[in-house]
Short mmCIF file of C-alpha atoms in Angstrom, two decimals:
data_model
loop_
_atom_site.label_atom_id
_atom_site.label_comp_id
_atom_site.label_asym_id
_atom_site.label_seq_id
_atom_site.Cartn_x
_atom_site.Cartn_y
_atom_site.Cartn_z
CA UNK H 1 -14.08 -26.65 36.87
CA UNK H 2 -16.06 -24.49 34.48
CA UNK H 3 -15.27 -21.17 36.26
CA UNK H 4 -11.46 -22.41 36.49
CA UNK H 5 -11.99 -22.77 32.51
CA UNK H 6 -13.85 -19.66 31.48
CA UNK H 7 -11.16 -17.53 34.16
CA UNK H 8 -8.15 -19.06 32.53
CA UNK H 9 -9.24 -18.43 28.94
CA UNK H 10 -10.32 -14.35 30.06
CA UNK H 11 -6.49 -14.18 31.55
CA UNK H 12 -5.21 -15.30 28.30
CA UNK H 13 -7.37 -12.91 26.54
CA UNK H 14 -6.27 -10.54 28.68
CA UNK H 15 -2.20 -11.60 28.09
CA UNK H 16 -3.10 -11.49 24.10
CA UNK H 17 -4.01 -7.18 24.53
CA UNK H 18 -1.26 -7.24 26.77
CA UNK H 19 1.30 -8.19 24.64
CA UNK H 20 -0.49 -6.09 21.30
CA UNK H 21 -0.10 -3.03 23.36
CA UNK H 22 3.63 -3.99 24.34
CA UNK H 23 4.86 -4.59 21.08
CA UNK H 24 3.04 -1.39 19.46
CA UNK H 25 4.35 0.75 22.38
CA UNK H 26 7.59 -0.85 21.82
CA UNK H 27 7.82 0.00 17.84
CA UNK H 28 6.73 3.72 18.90
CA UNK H 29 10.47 3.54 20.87
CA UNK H 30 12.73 1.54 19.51
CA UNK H 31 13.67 1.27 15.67
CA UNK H 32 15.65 -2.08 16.68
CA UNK H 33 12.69 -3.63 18.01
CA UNK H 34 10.96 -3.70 14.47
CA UNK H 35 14.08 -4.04 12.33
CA UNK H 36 14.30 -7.13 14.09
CA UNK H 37 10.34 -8.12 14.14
CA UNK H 38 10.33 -7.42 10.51
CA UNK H 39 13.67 -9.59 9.90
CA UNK H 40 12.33 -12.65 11.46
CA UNK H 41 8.68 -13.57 13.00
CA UNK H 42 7.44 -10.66 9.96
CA UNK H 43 9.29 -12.86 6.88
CA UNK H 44 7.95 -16.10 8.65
CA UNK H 45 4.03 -14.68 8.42
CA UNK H 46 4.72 -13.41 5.04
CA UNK H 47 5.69 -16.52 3.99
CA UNK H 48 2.91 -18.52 5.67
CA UNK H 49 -0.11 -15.94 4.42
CA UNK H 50 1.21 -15.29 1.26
CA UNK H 51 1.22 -18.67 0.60
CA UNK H 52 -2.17 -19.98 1.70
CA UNK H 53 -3.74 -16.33 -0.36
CA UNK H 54 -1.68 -17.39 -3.21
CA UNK H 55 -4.11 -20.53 -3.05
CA UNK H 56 -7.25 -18.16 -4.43
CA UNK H 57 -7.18 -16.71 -8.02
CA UNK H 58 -9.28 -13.99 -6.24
CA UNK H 59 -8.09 -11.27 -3.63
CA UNK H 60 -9.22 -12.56 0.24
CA UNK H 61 -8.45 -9.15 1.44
CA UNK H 62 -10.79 -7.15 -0.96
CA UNK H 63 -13.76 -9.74 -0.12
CA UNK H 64 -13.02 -9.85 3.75
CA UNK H 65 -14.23 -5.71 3.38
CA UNK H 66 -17.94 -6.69 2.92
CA UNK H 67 -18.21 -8.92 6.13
CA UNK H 68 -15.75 -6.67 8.23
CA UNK H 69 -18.33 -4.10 7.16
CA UNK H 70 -21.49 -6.05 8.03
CA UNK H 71 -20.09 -7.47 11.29
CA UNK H 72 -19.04 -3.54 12.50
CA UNK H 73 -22.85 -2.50 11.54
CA UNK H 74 -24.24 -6.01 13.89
CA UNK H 75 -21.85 -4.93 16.74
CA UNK H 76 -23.29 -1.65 16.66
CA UNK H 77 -26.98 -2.31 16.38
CA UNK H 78 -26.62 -4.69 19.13
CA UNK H 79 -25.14 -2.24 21.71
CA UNK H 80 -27.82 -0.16 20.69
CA UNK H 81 -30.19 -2.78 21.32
CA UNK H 82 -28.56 -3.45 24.49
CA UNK H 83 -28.38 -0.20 25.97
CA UNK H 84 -31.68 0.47 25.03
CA UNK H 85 -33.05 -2.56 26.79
CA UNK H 86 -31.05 -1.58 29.88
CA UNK H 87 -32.93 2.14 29.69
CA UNK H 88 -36.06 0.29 29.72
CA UNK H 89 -35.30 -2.23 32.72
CA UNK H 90 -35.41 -5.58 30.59
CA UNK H 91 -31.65 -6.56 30.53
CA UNK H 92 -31.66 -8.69 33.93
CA UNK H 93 -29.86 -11.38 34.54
CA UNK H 94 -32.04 -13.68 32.94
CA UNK H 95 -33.09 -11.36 29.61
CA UNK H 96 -31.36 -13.85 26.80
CA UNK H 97 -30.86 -10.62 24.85
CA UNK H 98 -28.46 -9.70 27.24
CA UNK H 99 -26.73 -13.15 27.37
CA UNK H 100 -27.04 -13.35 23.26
CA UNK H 101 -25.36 -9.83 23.30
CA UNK H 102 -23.09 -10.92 25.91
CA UNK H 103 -21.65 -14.26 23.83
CA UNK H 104 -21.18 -12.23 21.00
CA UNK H 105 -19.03 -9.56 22.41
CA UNK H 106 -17.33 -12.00 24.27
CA UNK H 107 -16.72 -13.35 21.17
CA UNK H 108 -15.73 -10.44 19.18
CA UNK H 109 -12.74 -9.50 22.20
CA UNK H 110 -11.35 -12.56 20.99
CA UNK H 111 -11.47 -11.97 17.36
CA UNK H 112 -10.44 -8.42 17.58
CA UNK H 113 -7.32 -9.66 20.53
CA UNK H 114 -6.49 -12.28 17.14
CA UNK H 115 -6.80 -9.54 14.06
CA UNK H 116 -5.03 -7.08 16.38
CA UNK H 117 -1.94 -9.39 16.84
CA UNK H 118 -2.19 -10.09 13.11
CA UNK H 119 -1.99 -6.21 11.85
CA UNK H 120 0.50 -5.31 14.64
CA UNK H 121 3.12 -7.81 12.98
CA UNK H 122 2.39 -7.03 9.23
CA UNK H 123 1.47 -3.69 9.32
CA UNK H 124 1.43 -1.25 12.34
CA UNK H 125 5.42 -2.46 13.80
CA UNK H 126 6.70 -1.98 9.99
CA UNK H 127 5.69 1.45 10.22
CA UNK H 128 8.60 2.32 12.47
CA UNK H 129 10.99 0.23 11.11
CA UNK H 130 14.45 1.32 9.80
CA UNK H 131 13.45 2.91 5.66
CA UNK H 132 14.99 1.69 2.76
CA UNK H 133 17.45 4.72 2.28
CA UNK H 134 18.59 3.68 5.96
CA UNK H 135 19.42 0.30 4.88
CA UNK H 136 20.89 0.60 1.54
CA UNK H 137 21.44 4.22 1.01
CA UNK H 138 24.61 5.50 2.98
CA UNK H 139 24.60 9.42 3.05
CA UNK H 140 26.20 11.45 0.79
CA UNK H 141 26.56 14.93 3.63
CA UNK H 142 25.39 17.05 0.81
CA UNK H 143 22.66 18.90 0.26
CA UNK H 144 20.37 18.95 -3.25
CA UNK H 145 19.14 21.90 -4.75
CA UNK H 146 17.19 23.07 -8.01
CA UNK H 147 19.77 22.17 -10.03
CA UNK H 148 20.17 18.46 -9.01
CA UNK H 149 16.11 17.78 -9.26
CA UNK H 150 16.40 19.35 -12.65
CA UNK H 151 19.17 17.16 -13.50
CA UNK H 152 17.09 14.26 -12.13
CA UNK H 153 13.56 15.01 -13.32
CA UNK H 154 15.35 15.90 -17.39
CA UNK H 155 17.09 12.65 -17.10
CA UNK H 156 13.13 10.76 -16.54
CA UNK H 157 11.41 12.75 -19.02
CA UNK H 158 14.24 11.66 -21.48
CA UNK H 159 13.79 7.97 -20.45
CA UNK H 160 10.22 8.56 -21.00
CA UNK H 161 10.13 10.23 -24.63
CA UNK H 162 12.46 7.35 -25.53
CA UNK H 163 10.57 4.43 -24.17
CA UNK H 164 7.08 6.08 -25.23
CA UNK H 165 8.41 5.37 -28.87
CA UNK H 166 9.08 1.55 -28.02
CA UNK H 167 5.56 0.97 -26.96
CA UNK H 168 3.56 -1.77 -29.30
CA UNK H 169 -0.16 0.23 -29.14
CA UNK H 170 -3.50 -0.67 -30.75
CA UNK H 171 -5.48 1.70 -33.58
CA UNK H 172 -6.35 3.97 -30.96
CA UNK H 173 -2.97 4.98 -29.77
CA UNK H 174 -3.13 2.57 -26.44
CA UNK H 175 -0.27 0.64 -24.95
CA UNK H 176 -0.92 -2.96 -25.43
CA UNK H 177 1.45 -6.03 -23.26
CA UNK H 178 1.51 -9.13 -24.20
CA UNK H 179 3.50 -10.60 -21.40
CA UNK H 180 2.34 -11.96 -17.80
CA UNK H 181 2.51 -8.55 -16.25
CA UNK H 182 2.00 -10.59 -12.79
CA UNK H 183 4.67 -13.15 -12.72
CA UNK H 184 7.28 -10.12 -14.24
CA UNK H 185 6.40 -8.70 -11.63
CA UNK H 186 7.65 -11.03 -9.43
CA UNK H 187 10.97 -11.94 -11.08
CA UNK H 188 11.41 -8.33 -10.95
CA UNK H 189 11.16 -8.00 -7.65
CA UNK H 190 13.46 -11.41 -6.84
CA UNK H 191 16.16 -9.86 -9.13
CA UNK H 192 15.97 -6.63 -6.91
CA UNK H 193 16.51 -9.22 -3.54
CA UNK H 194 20.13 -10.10 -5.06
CA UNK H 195 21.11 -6.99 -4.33
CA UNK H 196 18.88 -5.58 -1.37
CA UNK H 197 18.78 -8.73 1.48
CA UNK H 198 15.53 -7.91 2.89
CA UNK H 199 13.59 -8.15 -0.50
CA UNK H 200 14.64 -11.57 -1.29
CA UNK H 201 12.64 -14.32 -0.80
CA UNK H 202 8.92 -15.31 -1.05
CA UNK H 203 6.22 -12.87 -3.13
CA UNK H 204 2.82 -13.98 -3.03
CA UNK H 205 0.79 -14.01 -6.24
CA UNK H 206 -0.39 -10.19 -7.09
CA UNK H 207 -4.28 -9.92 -7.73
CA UNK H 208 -6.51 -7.57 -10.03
CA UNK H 209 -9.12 -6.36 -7.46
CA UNK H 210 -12.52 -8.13 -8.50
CA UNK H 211 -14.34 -4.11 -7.72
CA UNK H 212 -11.13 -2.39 -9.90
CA UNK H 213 -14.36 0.30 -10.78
CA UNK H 214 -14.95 0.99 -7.02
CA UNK H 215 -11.06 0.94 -5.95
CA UNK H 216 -10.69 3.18 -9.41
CA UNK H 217 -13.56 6.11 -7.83
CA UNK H 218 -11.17 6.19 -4.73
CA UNK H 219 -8.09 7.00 -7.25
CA UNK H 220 -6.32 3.90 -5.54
CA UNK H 221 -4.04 1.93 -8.06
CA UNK H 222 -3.36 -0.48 -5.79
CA UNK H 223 -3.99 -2.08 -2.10
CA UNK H 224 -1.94 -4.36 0.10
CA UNK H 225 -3.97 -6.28 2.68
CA UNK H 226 -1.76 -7.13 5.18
CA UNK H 227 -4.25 -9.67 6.86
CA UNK H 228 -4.23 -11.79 3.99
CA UNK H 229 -0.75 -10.61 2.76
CA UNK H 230 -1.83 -9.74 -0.85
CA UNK H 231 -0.80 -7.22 -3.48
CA UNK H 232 -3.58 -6.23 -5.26
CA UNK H 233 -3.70 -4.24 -8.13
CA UNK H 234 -6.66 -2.24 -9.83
CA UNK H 235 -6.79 -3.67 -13.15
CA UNK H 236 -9.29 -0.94 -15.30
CA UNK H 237 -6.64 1.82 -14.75
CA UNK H 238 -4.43 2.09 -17.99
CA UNK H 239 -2.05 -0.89 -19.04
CA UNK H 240 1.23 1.07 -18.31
CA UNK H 241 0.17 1.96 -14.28
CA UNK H 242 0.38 -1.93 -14.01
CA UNK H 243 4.30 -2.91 -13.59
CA UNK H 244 5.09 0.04 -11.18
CA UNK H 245 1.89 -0.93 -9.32
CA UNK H 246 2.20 -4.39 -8.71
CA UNK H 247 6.13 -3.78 -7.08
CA UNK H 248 5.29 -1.01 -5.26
CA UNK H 249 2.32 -3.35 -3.32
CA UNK H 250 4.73 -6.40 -3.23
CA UNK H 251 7.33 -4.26 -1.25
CA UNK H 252 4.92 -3.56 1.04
CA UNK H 253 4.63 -7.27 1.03
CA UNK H 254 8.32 -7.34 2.30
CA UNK H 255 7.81 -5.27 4.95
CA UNK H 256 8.23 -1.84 3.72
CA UNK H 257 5.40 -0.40 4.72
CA UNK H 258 6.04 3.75 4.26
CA UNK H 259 4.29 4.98 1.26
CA UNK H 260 7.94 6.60 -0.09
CA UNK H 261 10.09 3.76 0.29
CA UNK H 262 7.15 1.41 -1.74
CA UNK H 263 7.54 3.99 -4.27
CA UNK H 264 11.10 4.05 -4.86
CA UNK H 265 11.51 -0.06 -4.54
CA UNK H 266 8.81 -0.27 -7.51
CA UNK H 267 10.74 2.49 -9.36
CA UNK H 268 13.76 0.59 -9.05
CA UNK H 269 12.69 -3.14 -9.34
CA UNK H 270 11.15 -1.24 -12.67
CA UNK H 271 14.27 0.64 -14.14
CA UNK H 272 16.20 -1.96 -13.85
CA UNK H 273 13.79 -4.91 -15.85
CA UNK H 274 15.20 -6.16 -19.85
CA UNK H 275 11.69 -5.33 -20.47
CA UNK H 276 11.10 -1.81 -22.09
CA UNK H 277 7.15 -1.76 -21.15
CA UNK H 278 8.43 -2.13 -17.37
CA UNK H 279 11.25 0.74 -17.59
CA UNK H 280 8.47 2.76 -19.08
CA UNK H 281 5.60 2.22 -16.26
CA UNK H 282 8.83 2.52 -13.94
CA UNK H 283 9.91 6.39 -15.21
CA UNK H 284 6.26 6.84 -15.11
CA UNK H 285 5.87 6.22 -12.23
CA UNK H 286 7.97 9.20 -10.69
CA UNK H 287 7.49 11.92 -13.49
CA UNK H 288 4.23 13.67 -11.55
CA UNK H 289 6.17 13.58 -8.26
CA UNK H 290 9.49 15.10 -9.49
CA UNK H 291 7.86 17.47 -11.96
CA UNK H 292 5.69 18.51 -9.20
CA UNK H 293 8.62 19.20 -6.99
CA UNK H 294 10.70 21.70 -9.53
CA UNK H 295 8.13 23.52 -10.50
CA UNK H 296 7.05 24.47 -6.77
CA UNK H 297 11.07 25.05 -5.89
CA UNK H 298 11.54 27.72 -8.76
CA UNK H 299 9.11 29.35 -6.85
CA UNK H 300 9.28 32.88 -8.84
CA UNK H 301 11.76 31.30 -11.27
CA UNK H 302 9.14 29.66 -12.67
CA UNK H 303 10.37 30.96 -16.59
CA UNK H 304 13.23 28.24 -15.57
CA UNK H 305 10.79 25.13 -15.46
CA UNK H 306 10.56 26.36 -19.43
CA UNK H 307 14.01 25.43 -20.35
CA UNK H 308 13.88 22.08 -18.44
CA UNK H 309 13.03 18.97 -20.95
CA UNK H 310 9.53 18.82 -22.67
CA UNK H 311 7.39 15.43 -22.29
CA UNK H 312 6.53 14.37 -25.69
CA UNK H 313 2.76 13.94 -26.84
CA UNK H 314 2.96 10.16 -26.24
CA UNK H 315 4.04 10.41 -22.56
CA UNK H 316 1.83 13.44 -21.64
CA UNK H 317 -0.92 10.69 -23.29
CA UNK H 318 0.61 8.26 -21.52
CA UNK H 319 0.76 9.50 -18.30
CA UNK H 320 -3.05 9.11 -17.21
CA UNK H 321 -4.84 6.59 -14.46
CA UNK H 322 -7.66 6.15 -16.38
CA UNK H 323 -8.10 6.27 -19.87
CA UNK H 324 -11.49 8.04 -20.87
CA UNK H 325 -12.88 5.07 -22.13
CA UNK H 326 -12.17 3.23 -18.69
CA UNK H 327 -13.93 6.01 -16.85
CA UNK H 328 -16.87 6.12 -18.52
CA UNK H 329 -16.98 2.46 -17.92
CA UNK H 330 -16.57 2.99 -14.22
CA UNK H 331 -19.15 5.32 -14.20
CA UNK H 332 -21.59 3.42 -16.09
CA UNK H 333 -21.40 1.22 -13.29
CA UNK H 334 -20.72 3.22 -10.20
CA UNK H 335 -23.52 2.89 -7.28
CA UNK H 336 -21.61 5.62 -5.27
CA UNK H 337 -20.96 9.27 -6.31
CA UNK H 338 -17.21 9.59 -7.45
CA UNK H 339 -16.11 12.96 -6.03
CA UNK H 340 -17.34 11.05 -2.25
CA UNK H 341 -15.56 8.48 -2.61
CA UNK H 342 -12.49 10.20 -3.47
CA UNK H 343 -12.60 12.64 -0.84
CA UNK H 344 -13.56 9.56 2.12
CA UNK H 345 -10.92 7.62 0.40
CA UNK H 346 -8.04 10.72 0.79
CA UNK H 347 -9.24 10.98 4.31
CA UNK H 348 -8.93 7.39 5.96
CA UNK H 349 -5.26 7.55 4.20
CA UNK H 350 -4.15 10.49 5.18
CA UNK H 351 -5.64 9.73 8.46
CA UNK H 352 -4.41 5.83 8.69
CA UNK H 353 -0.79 7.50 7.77
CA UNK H 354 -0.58 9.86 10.30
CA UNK H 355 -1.90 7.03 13.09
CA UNK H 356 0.95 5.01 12.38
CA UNK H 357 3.18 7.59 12.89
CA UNK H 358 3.65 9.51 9.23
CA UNK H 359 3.23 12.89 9.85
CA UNK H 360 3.15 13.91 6.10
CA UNK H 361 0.33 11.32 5.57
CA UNK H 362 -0.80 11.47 1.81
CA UNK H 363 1.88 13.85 0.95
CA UNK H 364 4.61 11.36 2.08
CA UNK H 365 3.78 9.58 -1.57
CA UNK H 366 6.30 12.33 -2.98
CA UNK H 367 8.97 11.80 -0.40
CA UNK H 368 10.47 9.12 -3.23
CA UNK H 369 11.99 12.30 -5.12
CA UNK H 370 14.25 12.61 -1.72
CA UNK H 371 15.59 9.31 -2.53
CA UNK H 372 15.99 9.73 -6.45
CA UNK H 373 18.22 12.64 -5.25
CA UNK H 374 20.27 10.43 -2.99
CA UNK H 375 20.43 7.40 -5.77
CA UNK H 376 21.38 9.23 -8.66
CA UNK H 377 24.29 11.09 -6.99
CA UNK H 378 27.86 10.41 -8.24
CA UNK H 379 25.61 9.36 -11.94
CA UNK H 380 23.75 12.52 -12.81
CA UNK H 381 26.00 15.26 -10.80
#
């Protein structure tokens, strides 16, 4: 009876890597599949997790990187303990460091076979899924050139200048927000699901991340943990990063998983807010990208970029991740070198991107100024 026991449960594990390897070979082929994953079992885990991490005033997903940490170390001291044993002839049948290594990677199948169902759902299937343009964005047949993402990136830096005058700020110059940042946010966000279907719905609470100092070495403004479904936000960058932040991570939260179409959502669930602080962090949010973007496509016209709209002293003040008072905070109280961290941080991105299938990795981020193109035509030109 035993055996029967232990040999049905090892065919079920089996059936559980069976199926994660069918569905992630079936979102590599077929954009249907995980339209349709991410329009029904997807909204019914979002709505599950993102209620029982909405439960914690602190982010599961930030804490759950210590002991995923600790338990990858254990599992890899013990094969070496194992294998070592085995060079040295003491991992018989009966050696209970064998059986105690045995149990425990017995174990760890199942809770990787568990996790691995988990991610495939929220995370690596929306990868491949249809992108927001797709959805909501019917194609214009035209081409954009200079002169459109001039037309685009003026019409920001004007939005900027005007809103940078609108800012309440403290004796030092800083932007100061008196609002709930978080549950703005959210509304936000809902207001945006009236007119884009696949946005409505349940948001789980957003988060400041406990370690913002450690997430603010990697440059990373914000982090979406699609185990525990939470949209975390790193709250020692400055005030005005917040709003874009915190929608960009909750439309990852919806599914939208591509670093471009996160952008643009947050941009847009931004722009369109009563509130002038959120407009602001929203036109923020985009100026780098599109100013980036003109100035490399003048190319030897670069006398052009010249004549293009100037950002005003507040913006160009305003348009920082850290203030210099927050980073010598964060390096007051940083354990690990900062320039490291960045550079292992850029890496596992870049590299995590291109695994699930984004070719551009990191540089996918500026993709959004694609879409601007595409949403301001028939406004701008």
């Amino acid at each position: 009876m035993a055996v029967r026991i232990k040999r049905r449960k090892n065919w079920f594990l089996s059936g559980i890597y069976v199926l994660v390897v069918t569905i992630n070979v079936l979102s590599w082929n077929s954009k249907t599949f995980c339209d349709r994953i991410r329009q029904s079992i997807f909204r019914i885990t979002q709505y599950i997790q993102g209620h029982i991490s909405s439960l914690f005033p602190f982010s599961i997903g930030e804490f759950l990187l210590v002991p995923a940490v600790l338990l990858a170390s254990a599992t890899l001291a013990l094969f070496v303990v194992l294998f070592v044993g085995r060079l040295r002839g003491r991992a018989g049948k009966n050696d209970r460091t064998g059986k105690f290594v045995g149990r425990y990677y017995h174990l760890l199948l199942w809770g990787v076979a568990v996790v691995s169902v988990i991610m495939s759902i929220n995370c690596f299937v929306l990868y491949h899924c249809s992108s927001f343009p797709e959805m909501y964005m019917p194609k214009s047949g035209r081409e954009y050139g200079v002169e459109e993402l001039a037309l685009v990136r003026d019409h920001v830096v004007r939005q900027c200048n005007a809103l940078a005058q609108e800012m309440e700020r403290d004796g030092d110059g800083h932007i100061v927000y008196a609002g709930d940042m978080e549950s703005r946010a959210v509304k936000e966000m809902e207001k945006l699901g009236e007119a884009y279907p696949l946005l409505d719905g349940y948001y789980p609470e957003p988060k400041k991340l406990t370690f913002s100092g450690f997430f603010s070495q990697q440059y990373m403004m914000g982090y979406y943990f699609p185990f525990s479904m939470e949209a975390n936000y790193n709250g020692a960058m400055y005030i005005v990063n917040v709003p874009a932040t915190i929608c960009h991570e909750l439309s990852h939260a919806k599914g939208f998983m591509c670093e471009d179409d996160a952008n643009f959502i947050g941009y847009l669930a931004c722009i369109s807010s009563d509130d002038a602080f959120f407009r602001y962090s929203g036109y923020l949010s985009v100026l780098d990208y599109l100013d980036r973007d003109l100035y490399e496509s003048l190319g030897d016209s670069g006398e052009i970029y010249l004549t293009c709209e100037v950002c005003s002293p507040l913006v160009e003040r305003d348009n920082v991740f850290l203030t210099r008072e927050a980073w010598e905070e964060v390096e007051k109280g940083a354990i690990l070198d900062t320039e490291t961290l960045k550079q292992a941080s850029r890496s596992f991105l870049d590299t995590n991107l291109q695994v699930n299938g984004v070719e551009e990795g990191i540089a996918s981020y500026g993709d959004v100024v694609g879409m601007l193109l595409i949403y301001y035509d028939g406004e701008l030109y």
